[in-house]
CSV table of C-alpha atoms in Angstrom, one decimal:
chain,number,residue,atom,x,y,z
D,105,MET,CA,-24.4,-8.3,-20.4
D,106,GLU,CA,-24.4,-7.3,-16.9
D,107,SER,CA,-22.4,-10.5,-15.9
D,108,LYS,CA,-19.5,-9.6,-18.6
D,109,ILE,CA,-19.3,-6.1,-17.1
D,110,PHE,CA,-19.1,-7.4,-13.7
D,111,HIS,CA,-16.5,-9.8,-14.7
D,112,SER,CA,-14.4,-7.3,-16.5
D,113,ALA,CA,-14.5,-5.0,-13.6
D,114,LYS,CA,-13.5,-7.6,-11.3
D,115,PHE,CA,-10.6,-8.6,-13.3
D,116,ILE,CA,-9.4,-5.0,-13.6
D,117,LEU,CA,-9.8,-4.6,-9.7
D,118,VAL,CA,-8.1,-7.8,-9.1
D,119,ALA,CA,-5.2,-7.0,-11.5
D,120,ASN,CA,-4.8,-3.5,-9.9
D,121,PHE,CA,-4.8,-4.9,-6.4
D,122,MET,CA,-2.1,-7.4,-7.5
D,123,LEU,CA,-0.1,-4.5,-8.9
D,124,SER,CA,-0.4,-2.5,-5.8
D,125,VAL,CA,0.7,-5.2,-3.4
D,126,MET,CA,3.7,-5.7,-5.9
D,127,LEU,CA,4.4,-2.0,-5.8
D,128,LEU,CA,4.0,-1.7,-2.2
D,129,THR,CA,6.3,-4.7,-1.2
D,130,VAL,CA,8.9,-3.9,-3.9
D,131,GLY,CA,8.8,-0.1,-3.5
D,132,SER,CA,9.2,-0.5,0.2
D,133,LEU,CA,12.2,-2.8,-0.1
D,134,PHE,CA,13.9,-0.9,-2.8
D,135,SER,CA,14.0,2.0,-0.6
D,136,LEU,CA,16.8,0.5,1.2
D,137,SER,CA,19.0,1.4,-1.5
D,138,ASP,CA,19.7,5.0,-2.9
D,139,ARG,CA,20.3,3.7,-6.3
D,140,TYR,CA,17.0,1.8,-6.8
D,141,SER,CA,14.7,3.7,-4.4
D,142,LEU,CA,11.4,4.8,-6.1
D,143,PHE,CA,11.3,7.8,-3.8
D,144,ASP,CA,13.6,10.8,-3.7
D,145,PHE,CA,14.8,11.2,0.0
D,146,ASN,CA,16.4,14.6,0.1
D,147,GLN,CA,19.7,15.7,1.6
D,148,ASP,CA,17.9,16.6,4.7
D,149,LEU,CA,17.2,12.9,5.4
D,150,TYR,CA,20.5,11.4,6.4
D,151,GLY,CA,21.8,9.2,9.3
D,152,GLU,CA,19.2,8.2,11.8
D,153,LEU,CA,16.3,10.1,9.9
D,154,ILE,CA,16.9,8.0,6.8
D,155,ASN,CA,17.3,4.7,8.7
D,156,ASN,CA,14.1,5.3,10.5
D,157,VAL,CA,12.3,5.8,7.1
D,158,ARG,CA,14.0,2.9,5.5
D,159,VAL,CA,13.3,0.5,8.4
D,160,THR,CA,9.8,1.7,8.6
D,161,MET,CA,9.4,0.8,4.9
D,162,VAL,CA,10.9,-2.6,5.3
D,163,TYR,CA,8.4,-3.2,8.1
D,164,LEU,CA,5.6,-2.1,5.8
D,165,ALA,CA,6.8,-4.5,3.1
D,166,LEU,CA,7.0,-7.4,5.6
D,167,THR,CA,3.5,-6.6,7.1
D,168,GLU,CA,2.0,-6.4,3.6
D,169,ILE,CA,3.3,-10.0,2.7
D,170,ALA,CA,2.0,-11.3,6.2
D,171,ILE,CA,-1.5,-9.7,5.8
D,172,CYS,CA,-1.9,-11.1,2.2
D,173,ILE,CA,-0.8,-14.5,3.2
D,174,TYR,CA,-3.4,-14.4,6.0
D,175,CYS,CA,-6.3,-12.9,4.4
D,176,ILE,CA,-5.9,-15.2,1.4
D,177,VAL,CA,-5.5,-18.4,3.4
D,178,ARG,CA,-8.3,-17.5,5.8
D,179,LYS,CA,-10.4,-16.4,2.8
D,180,LYS,CA,-11.0,-12.9,4.6
D,181,THR,CA,-10.1,-10.6,1.8
D,182,GLN,CA,-12.8,-8.2,2.9
D,183,ALA,CA,-10.2,-7.2,5.6
D,184,PHE,CA,-8.3,-5.2,2.8
D,185,VAL,CA,-10.8,-2.4,3.1
D,186,LEU,CA,-9.1,-1.7,6.7
D,187,VAL,CA,-5.7,-2.2,5.4
D,188,GLY,CA,-6.3,0.2,2.7
D,189,PHE,CA,-7.8,2.6,5.1
D,190,PHE,CA,-4.6,2.5,7.2
D,191,LEU,CA,-2.4,2.8,4.2
D,192,ILE,CA,-4.3,6.2,3.4
D,193,LEU,CA,-3.8,7.3,6.9
D,194,MET,CA,0.0,6.6,6.3
D,195,MET,CA,-0.1,9.9,4.1
D,196,GLY,CA,-0.7,11.9,7.4
D,197,SER,CA,2.0,10.0,9.3
D,198,VAL,CA,4.6,10.6,6.6
D,199,TYR,CA,3.5,14.4,6.4
D,200,PHE,CA,3.6,14.5,10.4
D,201,TYR,CA,7.0,12.9,10.2
D,202,GLY,CA,8.3,15.5,7.7
D,203,GLU,CA,7.0,18.4,10.0
D,204,ILE,CA,8.3,17.1,13.3
D,205,ASN,CA,11.9,16.4,11.9
D,206,ASP,CA,11.7,19.7,9.5
D,207,VAL,CA,12.5,17.8,6.4
D,208,GLU,CA,10.9,17.8,3.0
D,209,ILE,CA,9.1,14.4,2.0
D,210,ASP,CA,8.9,13.2,-1.4
D,211,GLU,CA,5.6,13.8,-2.9
D,212,ASN,CA,5.5,10.4,-4.6
D,213,LEU,CA,5.4,8.8,-1.2
D,214,TYR,CA,2.0,10.4,-0.7
D,215,LEU,CA,0.7,9.1,-4.1
D,216,PHE,CA,2.1,5.7,-3.3
D,217,PHE,CA,0.1,5.3,-0.2
D,218,LEU,CA,-3.0,6.9,-2.0
D,219,TYR,CA,-2.9,4.4,-4.9
D,220,THR,CA,-2.1,1.3,-2.7
D,221,GLY,CA,-4.7,2.4,0.0
D,222,VAL,CA,-7.5,2.9,-2.6
D,223,SER,CA,-6.6,-0.3,-4.5
D,224,HIS,CA,-6.9,-2.4,-1.3
D,225,ILE,CA,-10.3,-0.8,-0.3
D,226,LEU,CA,-11.7,-1.4,-3.8
D,227,PHE,CA,-10.4,-5.1,-3.7
D,228,GLY,CA,-12.0,-5.6,-0.3
D,229,ILE,CA,-15.2,-4.1,-1.3
D,230,LEU,CA,-15.2,-6.5,-4.4
D,231,SER,CA,-14.8,-9.4,-1.9
D,232,ASN,CA,-17.8,-8.1,0.1
D,233,LEU,CA,-19.8,-7.7,-3.2
D,234,LYS,CA,-18.8,-11.0,-4.4
D,235,ARG,CA,-19.7,-12.7,-1.1
D,236,ASP,CA,-23.1,-10.9,-1.0
D,237,LEU,CA,-24.0,-11.8,-4.6
D,238,TYR,CA,-23.5,-15.6,-4.1
D,239,GLN,CA,-25.4,-15.9,-0.7
């Protein structure tokens, strides 16, 4: 019975992690376009300000892809705990960016980083649990 519960929880956490990786990558890349962006960049963000946000989101997507490839190839998926922690810290960075530039930031961006961060942390913890159970 415990094995079924563990395998079900594992499946849900892995599927959720894969969804969060796709959301982070696609959502970040879609922010390049006003039409397809998941986030509402208000009128205060224009010119250099919006370009800074868009370039940062593209770097975030590329970094996520590189980290996923590295962690999976090297079988170091527990490193996703640290990645998730930094994604959650991005919430503070986004808030700070908005305050410094005196612009309103879409609330969905905070939820985006919270969801992806927590998903990465849970997947990394699962990796550690799995490793500990088999040793």
